Coordinates of C-alpha atoms in Angstrom, one line a residue:
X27 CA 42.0 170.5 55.9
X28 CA 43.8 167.9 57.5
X29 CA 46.0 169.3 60.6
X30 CA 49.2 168.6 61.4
X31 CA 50.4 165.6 63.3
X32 CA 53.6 166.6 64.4
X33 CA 53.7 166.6 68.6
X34 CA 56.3 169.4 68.4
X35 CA 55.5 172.6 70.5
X36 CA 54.8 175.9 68.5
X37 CA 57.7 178.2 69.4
X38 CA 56.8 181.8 68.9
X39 CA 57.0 183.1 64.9
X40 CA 59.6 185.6 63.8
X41 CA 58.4 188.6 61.4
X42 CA 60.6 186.9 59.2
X43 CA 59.0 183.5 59.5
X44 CA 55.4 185.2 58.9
X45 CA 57.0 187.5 55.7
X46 CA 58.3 183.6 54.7
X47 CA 54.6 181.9 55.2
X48 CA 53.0 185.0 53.8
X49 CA 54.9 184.1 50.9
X50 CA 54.7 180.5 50.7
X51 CA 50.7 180.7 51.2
X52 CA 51.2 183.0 48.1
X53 CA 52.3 180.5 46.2
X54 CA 50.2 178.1 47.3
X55 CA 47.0 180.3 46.0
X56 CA 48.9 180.9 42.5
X57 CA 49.4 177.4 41.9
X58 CA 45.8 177.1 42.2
X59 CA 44.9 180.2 40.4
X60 CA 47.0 178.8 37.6
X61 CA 45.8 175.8 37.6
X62 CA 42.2 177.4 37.0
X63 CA 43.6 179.5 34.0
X64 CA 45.2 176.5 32.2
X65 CA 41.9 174.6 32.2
X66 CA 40.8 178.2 31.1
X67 CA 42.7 178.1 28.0
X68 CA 41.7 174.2 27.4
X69 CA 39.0 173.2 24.6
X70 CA 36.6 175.0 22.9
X71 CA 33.8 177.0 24.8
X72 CA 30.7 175.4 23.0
X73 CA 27.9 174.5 24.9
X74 CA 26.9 171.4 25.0
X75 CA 23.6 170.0 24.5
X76 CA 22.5 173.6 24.6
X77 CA 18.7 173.9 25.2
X78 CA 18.0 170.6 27.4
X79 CA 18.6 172.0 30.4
X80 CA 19.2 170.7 34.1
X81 CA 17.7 167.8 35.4
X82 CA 14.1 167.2 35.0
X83 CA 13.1 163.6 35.1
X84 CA 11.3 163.3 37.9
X85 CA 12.8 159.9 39.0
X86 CA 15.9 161.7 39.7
X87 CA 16.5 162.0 43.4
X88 CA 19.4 163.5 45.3
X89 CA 20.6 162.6 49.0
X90 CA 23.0 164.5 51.5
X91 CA 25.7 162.0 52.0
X92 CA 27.1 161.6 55.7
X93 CA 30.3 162.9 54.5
X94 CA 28.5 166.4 52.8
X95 CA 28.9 164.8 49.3
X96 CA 25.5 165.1 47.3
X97 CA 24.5 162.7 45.3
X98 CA 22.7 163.3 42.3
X99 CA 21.2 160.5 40.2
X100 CA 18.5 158.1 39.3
X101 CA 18.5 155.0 41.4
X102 CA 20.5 151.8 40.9
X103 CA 23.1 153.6 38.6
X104 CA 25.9 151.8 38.0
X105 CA 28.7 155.0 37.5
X106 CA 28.9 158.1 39.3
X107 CA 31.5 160.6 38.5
X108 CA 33.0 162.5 41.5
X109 CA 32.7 166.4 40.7
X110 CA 34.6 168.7 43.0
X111 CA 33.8 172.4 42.7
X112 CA 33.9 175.8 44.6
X113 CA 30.9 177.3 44.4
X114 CA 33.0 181.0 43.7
X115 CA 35.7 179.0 41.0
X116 CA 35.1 180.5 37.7
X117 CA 36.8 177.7 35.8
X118 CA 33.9 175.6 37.5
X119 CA 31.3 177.9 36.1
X120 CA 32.5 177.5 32.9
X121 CA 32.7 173.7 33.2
X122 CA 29.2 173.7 34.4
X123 CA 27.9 176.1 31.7
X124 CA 29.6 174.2 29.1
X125 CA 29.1 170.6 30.2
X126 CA 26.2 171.0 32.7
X127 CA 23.5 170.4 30.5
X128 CA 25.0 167.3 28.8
X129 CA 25.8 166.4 32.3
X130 CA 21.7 166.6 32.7
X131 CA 20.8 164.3 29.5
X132 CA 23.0 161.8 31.2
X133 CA 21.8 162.1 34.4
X134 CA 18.0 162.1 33.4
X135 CA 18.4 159.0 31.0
X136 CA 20.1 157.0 34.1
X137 CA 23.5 156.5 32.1
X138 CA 25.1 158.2 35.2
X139 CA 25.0 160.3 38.7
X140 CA 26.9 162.7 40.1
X141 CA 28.5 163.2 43.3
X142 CA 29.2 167.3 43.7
X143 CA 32.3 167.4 46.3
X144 CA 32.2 171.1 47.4
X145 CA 35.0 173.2 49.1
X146 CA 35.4 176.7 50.1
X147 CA 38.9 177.6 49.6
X148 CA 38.3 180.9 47.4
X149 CA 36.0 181.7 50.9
X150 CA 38.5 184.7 50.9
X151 CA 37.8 185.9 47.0
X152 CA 34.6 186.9 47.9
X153 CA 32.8 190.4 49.7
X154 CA 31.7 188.7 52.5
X155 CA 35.0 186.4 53.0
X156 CA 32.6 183.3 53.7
X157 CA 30.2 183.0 50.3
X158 CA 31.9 179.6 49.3
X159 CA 30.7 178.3 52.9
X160 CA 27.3 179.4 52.7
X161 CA 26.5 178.4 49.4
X162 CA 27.9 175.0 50.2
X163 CA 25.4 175.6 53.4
X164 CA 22.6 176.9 50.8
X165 CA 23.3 173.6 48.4
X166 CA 23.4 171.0 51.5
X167 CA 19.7 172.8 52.7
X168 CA 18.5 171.8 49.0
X169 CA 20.1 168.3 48.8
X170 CA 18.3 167.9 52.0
X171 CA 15.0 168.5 50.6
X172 CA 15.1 165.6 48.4
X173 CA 14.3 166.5 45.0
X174 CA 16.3 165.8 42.1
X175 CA 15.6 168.2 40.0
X176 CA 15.0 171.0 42.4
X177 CA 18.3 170.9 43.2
X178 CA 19.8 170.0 39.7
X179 CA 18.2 173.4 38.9
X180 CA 19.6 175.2 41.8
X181 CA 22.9 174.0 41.5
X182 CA 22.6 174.9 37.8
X183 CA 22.1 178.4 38.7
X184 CA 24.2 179.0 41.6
X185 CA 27.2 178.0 39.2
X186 CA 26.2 179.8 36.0
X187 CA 23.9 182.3 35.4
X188 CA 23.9 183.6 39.4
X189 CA 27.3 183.0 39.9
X190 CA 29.2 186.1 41.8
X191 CA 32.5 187.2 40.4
X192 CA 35.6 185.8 41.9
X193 CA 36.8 189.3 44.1
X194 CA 33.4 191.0 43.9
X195 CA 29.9 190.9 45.7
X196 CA 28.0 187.9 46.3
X197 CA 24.6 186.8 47.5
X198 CA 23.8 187.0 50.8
X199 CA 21.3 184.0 52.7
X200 CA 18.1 185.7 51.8
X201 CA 19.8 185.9 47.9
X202 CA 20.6 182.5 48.1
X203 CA 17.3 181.5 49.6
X204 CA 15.6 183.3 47.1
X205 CA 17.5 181.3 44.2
X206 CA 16.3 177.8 45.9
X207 CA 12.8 178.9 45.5
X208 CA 13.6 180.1 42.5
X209 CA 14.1 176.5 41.6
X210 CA 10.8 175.3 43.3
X211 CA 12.3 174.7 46.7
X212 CA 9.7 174.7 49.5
X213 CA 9.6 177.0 52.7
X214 CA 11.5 174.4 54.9
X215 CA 14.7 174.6 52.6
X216 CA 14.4 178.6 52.4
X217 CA 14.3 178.4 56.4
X218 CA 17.2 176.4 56.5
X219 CA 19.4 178.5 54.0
X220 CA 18.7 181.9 56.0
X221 CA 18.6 180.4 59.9
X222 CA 21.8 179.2 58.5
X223 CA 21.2 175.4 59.7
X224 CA 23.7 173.6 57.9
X225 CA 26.9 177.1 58.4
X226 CA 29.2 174.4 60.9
X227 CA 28.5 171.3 58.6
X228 CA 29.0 172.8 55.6
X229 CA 32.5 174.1 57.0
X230 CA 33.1 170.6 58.1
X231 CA 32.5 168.8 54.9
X232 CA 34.0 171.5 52.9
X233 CA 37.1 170.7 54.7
X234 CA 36.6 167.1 54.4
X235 CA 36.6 167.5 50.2
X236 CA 39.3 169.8 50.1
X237 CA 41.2 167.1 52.3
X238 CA 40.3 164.4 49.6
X239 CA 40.8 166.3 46.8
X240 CA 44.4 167.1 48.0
X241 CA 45.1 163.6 48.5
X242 CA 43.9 162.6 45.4
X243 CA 46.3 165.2 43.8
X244 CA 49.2 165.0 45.7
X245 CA 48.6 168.2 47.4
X246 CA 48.0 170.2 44.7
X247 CA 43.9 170.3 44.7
X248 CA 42.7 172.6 41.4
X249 CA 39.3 173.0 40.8
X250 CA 37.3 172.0 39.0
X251 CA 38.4 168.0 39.4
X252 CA 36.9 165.3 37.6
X253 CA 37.2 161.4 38.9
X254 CA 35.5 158.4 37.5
X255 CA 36.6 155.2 39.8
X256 CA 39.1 157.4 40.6
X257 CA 40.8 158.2 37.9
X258 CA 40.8 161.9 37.4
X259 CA 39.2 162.9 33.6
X260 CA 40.8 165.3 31.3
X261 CA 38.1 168.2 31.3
X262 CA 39.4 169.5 28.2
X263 CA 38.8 166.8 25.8
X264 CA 35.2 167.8 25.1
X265 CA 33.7 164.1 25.0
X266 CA 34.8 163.1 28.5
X267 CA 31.1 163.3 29.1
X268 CA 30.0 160.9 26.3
X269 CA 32.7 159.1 27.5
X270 CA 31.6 158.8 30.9
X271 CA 28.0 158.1 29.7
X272 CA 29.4 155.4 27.6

């Protein structure tokens, strides 16, 4: 997140001031939260192009942008959507097992890539109070490797069928290590996930997205956030995929 730029000195806070930001941070959390539950409430909950899927063409290759955005896409594509997730959101496990596979069809016949934005503000929602970070961590090791649909599939997971609940356990590095190879990652990437390689640049780019995102939303960053050229996309209308493919 983007600190303050105010050269006034920090005077010590009074209990009542802390009681105050307590609250205000409070607030701050439920406008997320709510935001979450409306998209929640949105559309219908068929799955899309149910059976195809993540990635598989092998022409699809994925790079670790110098900003932590990965890119996922065949080369030369002319649109890439801008996808910004938490890896712990459970709106953004819906999205991704509604929408993912079509997501995949679209991404494998070259119509468009994706650019997966990842922040860690539910960091505190989980057991360990840092699983956002290191999945981001986990998913920045994969990206790393290379392979497109390696880390299609792995990203697939992580946000559907081995996503932890929002409050409860979560995976630990060897867990999430395990889930790479899982999706046919090599020994390097499992290395890198567990030695914790990428823990301070993950942090750093986490707080680089949630710094865009909030700009792009006037300080009220929700997740999951769709932009095309950006535009943010209505997630609820159910075509804004076919749309995007278009």
């Amino acid at each position: 997140m983007s600190k303050p730029t105010s050269k006034h000195t920090p005077q010590p806070v009074s209990s009542k001031t802390t009681y105050a930001l307590a609250g205000l941070a409070v607030v701050v959390v439920a406008v997320i939260v709510a935001a979450v539950v409306l998209w929640n409430r949105g559309g219908g909950d068929e799955v899309r192009n149910d059976g195809y899927g993540p990635p598989h063409d092998p022409a699809v290759t994925v790079a670790l942008d110098s900003d932590g955005a990965i890119v996922l896409g065949k080369p030369g594509v002319s649109k890439t959507i801008d996808l910004f997730e938490d890896p712990l959101c459970p709106a953004c496990g819906q999205l991704e097992t509604i929408y993912g596979q079509e997501i995949a069809q679209a991404v494998d016949t070259g119509k468009i890539a994706v650019r997966y934005r990842l922040v860690n503000f539910l960091d505190s929602r989980s057991g360990s109070k840092d699983y956002s970070t290191r999945a981001i961590a986990a998913n920045e090791c994969v990206a790393q490797g290379g392979d497109g649909p390696v880390y299609g599939k792995f990203h697939s997971m992580l946000f559907t069928t081995k996503q932890p609940s929002e409050g409860g356990s979560d995976h630990s590095n060897d867990e999430l290590a395990a889930i790479a190879k899982e999706a046919g990652a090599g020994d390097d990437v499992a290395k890198c996930i567990t030695h914790r390689d990428r823990a301070d640049t993950a942090r750093a780019h986490a707080e680089a997205s949630m710094k865009a995102l909030n700009e792009a939303l006037n300080n009220r960053a929700a997740t999951p956030s769709v932009f095309i050229d950006g535009k943010k996309v209505d997630v609820n209308n159910k075509n804004w995929v076919q749309d995007a493919a278009k």
